[in-house]
Every structure is written in structure tokens, then in C-alpha cells.
């Protein structure tokens, strides 16, 4: 499977703290990618994998159809792949995917980004109530998700690089901001996400025709 990923990768990027501009010297290189299985591989009973780990450390890739499905659902982790500023590899198929990345955006992102952030908040709050400890790294990413959600709703662009907020976010990450202040910030951002959702110009649903056009083109090129 290692050779399979290497041979069929259409888009490879770095995500995580290095793409966010929040990395430290010891930060991981979180690698994500999209691969395109040969079209003929779908004609037999045994189908190609929908996703694969490796071959590099911290690397995970989706087959393009699965990737498109998740992106159309507004999955923040997947959408970040399409907007990562750190692209390490791309082919004609990857270019086609990137060219139509806005087709995946819809008002669903209000729910997905909000839900991801609320899940992080609940985990942080639960641990705090149980042990008195705060997972400040988790809290930082909860804040980042809420900021990114409002941004995509207002601009139609997925916010990945948050270097301009590095100081504020790393202050949370380092535990320099008291938890009540972090929780209050999160509450303010959740309200702002609702305001952004109410005024967004994003469509209610992703553009399936444009997404299908990309997939059909990819399958035809890979016969």
C-alpha cells in the first residue's frame, strides 16, 4: 500500500500547527493527502481503499471520492486540506480539485465547525470538572475552530494560517490565559458564529454538479 499511495497521490499537504502558523521547534509534520485509485480498480469485487495511513509518519490520505464526500459535508479537517498553504505535491487531478474547492462550501460549515468546537469545549470542561486540570492545547484549537468557522461563513475562504493570531492563541496554549477568560472568549465566538451564519452568502448546499464534474474528469483521466 505504500507504493500505491506514492504512485497515485494527487494532492499532498501539511496541516496542523505548521500550517496554522502555531508550530514550535518540536511540532509534528501532520501530512494529509488525496490519492486517485485507477478507475479500472473499481470494476472488480474488491474495491480500492477509501483511506490509507502512511507511508510517512503522521500521514493520512483519502481516495478522492471519499475525500469529496467528506468535504461536501463540511468536515473542517478535510476542508483544511484544500486551503493549506503548505502544498508538497500536486498533479493535474490535484489541480482540478483545488480549482473547484469552493464548490464544497455551504452553510453546513456553521454546524460542522460549531459542533467540532462544542465537542472540544465539552471535553475541556469535563476534564476540568473531573480533575481540576485544563487541556490548554485542546482549548486553543477550540478557539481556532470557532474563529475559522466565522471566517469561512463571511469570506467563502477556509482560514488555515492564523499567524496573525499566533500570540493570542499560543497564550491560551501555554496556559497564560485563565480558563474563565478562555471560556468567555469561546462563548463570544459561538455567538459570532451564529451572526456570521445568519448573514452568510454561502449556498445552503454544496455544488454537486461541479463536484461531480471534477470526479468524472478524474475517473476519465485514470482509466
Coordinates of C-alpha atoms in Angstrom, one line a residue:
X1 CA 0.0 0.0 0.0
X2 CA 3.0 2.3 0.5
X3 CA 3.8 2.2 -3.2
X4 CA 0.0 2.6 -4.0
X5 CA -0.1 5.9 -2.2
X6 CA 3.1 7.2 -3.6
X7 CA 2.1 6.3 -7.1
X8 CA -1.4 7.7 -7.1
X9 CA -1.2 10.8 -4.8
X10 CA -2.9 13.7 -6.5
X11 CA -2.6 16.3 -3.7
X12 CA -0.3 16.3 -0.6
X13 CA -0.2 19.0 2.0
X14 CA 1.0 19.7 5.5
X15 CA -1.7 20.6 8.0
X16 CA -1.8 21.0 11.8
X17 CA 0.3 23.5 13.7
X18 CA 2.8 24.1 10.9
X19 CA 0.1 25.1 8.5
X20 CA -1.7 27.2 11.2
X21 CA 1.5 29.1 12.0
X22 CA 1.3 27.8 15.6
X23 CA 4.2 25.4 15.4
X24 CA 7.2 25.1 17.8
X25 CA 10.5 23.5 17.0
X26 CA 9.4 20.1 18.2
X27 CA 6.0 20.2 16.4
X28 CA 4.9 17.2 14.2
X29 CA 4.6 17.4 10.4
X30 CA 1.0 16.4 10.0
X31 CA 0.7 15.3 6.4
X32 CA -2.6 14.8 4.6
X33 CA -3.4 13.9 1.0
X34 CA -5.7 12.7 -1.7
X35 CA -5.0 9.8 -3.9
X36 CA -6.7 8.6 -7.0
X37 CA -7.3 4.9 -7.4
X38 CA -7.2 3.7 -11.1
X39 CA -10.7 3.7 -12.5
X40 CA -10.4 0.0 -13.5
X41 CA -9.8 -0.9 -9.9
X42 CA -13.5 -0.2 -9.2
X43 CA -14.7 -2.8 -11.7
X44 CA -13.9 -5.8 -9.6
X45 CA -15.5 -7.1 -6.4
X46 CA -12.6 -5.9 -4.3
X47 CA -12.7 -2.1 -4.3
X48 CA -9.7 0.2 -3.6
X49 CA -9.3 1.5 -0.1
X50 CA -11.2 4.7 0.9
X51 CA -8.3 5.9 3.0
X52 CA -4.8 4.9 4.0
X53 CA -2.2 5.6 6.7
X54 CA 1.4 6.3 5.8
X55 CA 3.9 5.8 4.4
X56 CA 5.5 8.8 6.2
X57 CA 4.9 9.5 9.9
X58 CA 1.7 11.5 10.7
X59 CA 0.5 10.9 7.1
X60 CA -3.1 10.1 6.2
X61 CA -4.7 10.1 2.7
X62 CA -8.2 9.7 1.3
X63 CA -9.3 8.3 -2.0
X64 CA -10.7 11.3 -4.0
X65 CA -14.3 10.1 -3.9
X66 CA -14.3 9.7 -0.1
X67 CA -12.5 13.0 0.2
X68 CA -15.1 14.8 -1.8
X69 CA -17.9 13.3 0.2
X70 CA -16.4 14.4 3.5
X71 CA -15.6 17.9 2.1
X72 CA -19.1 18.3 0.8
X73 CA -20.4 17.5 4.3
X74 CA -18.3 20.5 5.6
X75 CA -15.8 18.4 7.5
X76 CA -13.3 21.0 8.9
X77 CA -10.4 18.6 8.9
X78 CA -10.9 17.7 5.2
X79 CA -11.6 21.3 4.1
X80 CA -8.3 22.4 5.6
X81 CA -6.5 20.2 3.1
X82 CA -7.9 22.3 0.2
X83 CA -6.8 25.5 1.8
X84 CA -3.5 24.5 3.3
X85 CA -0.7 27.0 2.4
X86 CA 1.9 24.1 2.6
X87 CA 1.4 22.1 -0.6
X88 CA 4.1 19.5 -1.0
X89 CA 2.8 17.6 -4.1
X90 CA 0.1 18.1 -6.7
X91 CA -0.8 16.6 -10.1
X92 CA -3.3 17.5 -12.8
X93 CA -6.0 15.8 -10.7
X94 CA -5.0 17.7 -7.6
X95 CA -5.1 21.0 -9.6
X96 CA -8.6 20.1 -10.7
X97 CA -9.7 19.5 -7.1
X98 CA -8.2 22.8 -5.9
X99 CA -9.7 24.8 -8.7
X100 CA -13.2 23.8 -7.6
X101 CA -12.6 23.9 -3.8
X102 CA -15.3 26.5 -3.3
X103 CA -17.9 24.1 -4.7
X104 CA -17.7 22.2 -1.4
X105 CA -18.6 25.1 0.8
X106 CA -22.2 25.6 2.1
X107 CA -24.0 26.8 5.2
X108 CA -23.3 23.3 6.6
X109 CA -20.0 24.7 7.8
X110 CA -21.8 26.6 10.5
X111 CA -23.0 23.3 12.0
X112 CA -19.8 21.4 11.5
X113 CA -17.3 24.0 12.8
X114 CA -19.6 24.8 15.6
X115 CA -20.1 21.1 16.5
X116 CA -16.4 20.4 16.4
X117 CA -15.7 23.4 18.7
X118 CA -18.5 22.5 21.1
X119 CA -17.1 19.0 21.3
X120 CA -13.7 20.3 22.2
X121 CA -15.2 22.7 24.7
X122 CA -17.2 19.9 26.4
X123 CA -14.1 17.7 26.7
X124 CA -12.1 20.5 28.2
X125 CA -14.9 21.4 30.6
X126 CA -15.4 17.8 31.6
X127 CA -11.8 17.2 32.4
X128 CA -11.7 20.5 34.4
X129 CA -14.7 19.4 36.4
X130 CA -13.3 15.9 36.9
X131 CA -9.6 16.7 37.7
X132 CA -9.3 20.4 38.0
X133 CA -6.9 20.4 35.1
X134 CA -7.2 22.2 31.8
X135 CA -6.1 20.8 28.4
X136 CA -5.0 24.2 27.1
X137 CA -3.9 22.8 23.7
X138 CA -7.4 21.5 23.2
X139 CA -8.8 24.8 24.3
X140 CA -6.6 26.6 21.8
X141 CA -7.9 24.5 18.9
X142 CA -11.5 25.0 20.1
X143 CA -11.0 28.8 19.8
X144 CA -9.2 28.4 16.4
X145 CA -12.1 26.4 15.1
X146 CA -14.7 29.0 16.1
X147 CA -12.6 31.7 14.5
X148 CA -12.2 29.7 11.3
X149 CA -15.9 28.9 11.2
X150 CA -17.0 32.5 11.3
X151 CA -14.3 33.4 8.7
X152 CA -15.4 30.9 6.1
X153 CA -19.1 32.0 6.5
X154 CA -18.1 35.6 6.0
X155 CA -15.5 35.3 3.3
X156 CA -16.0 31.9 1.5
X157 CA -12.4 31.0 2.3
X158 CA -11.2 28.4 4.8
X159 CA -8.9 30.0 7.4
X160 CA -5.9 27.8 8.0
X161 CA -2.9 30.1 8.6
X162 CA -3.6 32.0 11.8
X163 CA -0.2 33.6 12.2
X164 CA -1.8 36.9 12.7
X165 CA -3.4 35.5 15.9
X166 CA -0.3 33.5 16.9
X167 CA 0.3 35.4 20.1
X168 CA -3.2 35.2 21.4
X169 CA -3.7 31.6 20.6
X170 CA -0.3 30.5 22.0
X171 CA -1.1 32.4 25.2
X172 CA -4.1 30.0 25.5
X173 CA -2.0 27.0 24.5
X174 CA 0.7 27.9 27.1
X175 CA -1.9 28.3 29.9
X176 CA -1.3 32.1 30.2
X177 CA -5.0 32.8 29.9
X178 CA -7.2 31.9 32.8
X179 CA -9.8 29.3 32.0
X180 CA -12.7 31.6 32.8
X181 CA -11.4 34.1 30.2
X182 CA -10.9 31.3 27.7
X183 CA -14.5 30.1 28.3
X184 CA -15.8 33.6 27.9
X185 CA -13.9 34.1 24.7
X186 CA -15.4 30.8 23.4
X187 CA -18.9 32.0 24.3
X188 CA -18.4 35.3 22.5
X189 CA -17.1 33.4 19.4
X190 CA -20.0 31.0 19.4
X191 CA -22.4 34.0 19.3
X192 CA -20.3 35.5 16.5
X193 CA -20.5 32.2 14.6
X194 CA -24.3 32.4 14.7
X195 CA -24.2 36.0 13.5
X196 CA -21.9 35.0 10.6
X197 CA -24.2 32.1 9.7
X198 CA -27.3 34.4 9.6
X199 CA -25.6 36.8 7.2
X200 CA -23.5 34.4 5.1
X201 CA -23.6 34.4 1.3
X202 CA -22.7 30.7 1.1
X203 CA -25.4 28.4 -0.5
X204 CA -27.4 26.0 1.5
X205 CA -25.9 23.0 -0.2
X206 CA -22.5 22.3 -1.9
X207 CA -22.4 22.4 -5.7
X208 CA -22.8 18.8 -6.5
X209 CA -22.7 19.4 -10.3
X210 CA -19.2 21.0 -10.1
X211 CA -18.0 18.3 -7.7
X212 CA -19.3 15.5 -10.0
X213 CA -17.6 17.2 -12.9
X214 CA -14.3 17.0 -11.1
X215 CA -14.8 13.4 -10.2
X216 CA -15.9 12.4 -13.7
X217 CA -12.8 14.1 -15.1
X218 CA -10.5 12.3 -12.7
X219 CA -12.0 8.9 -13.5
X220 CA -11.7 9.5 -17.2
X221 CA -8.1 10.5 -16.9
X222 CA -7.3 7.5 -14.8
X223 CA -8.9 4.7 -17.0

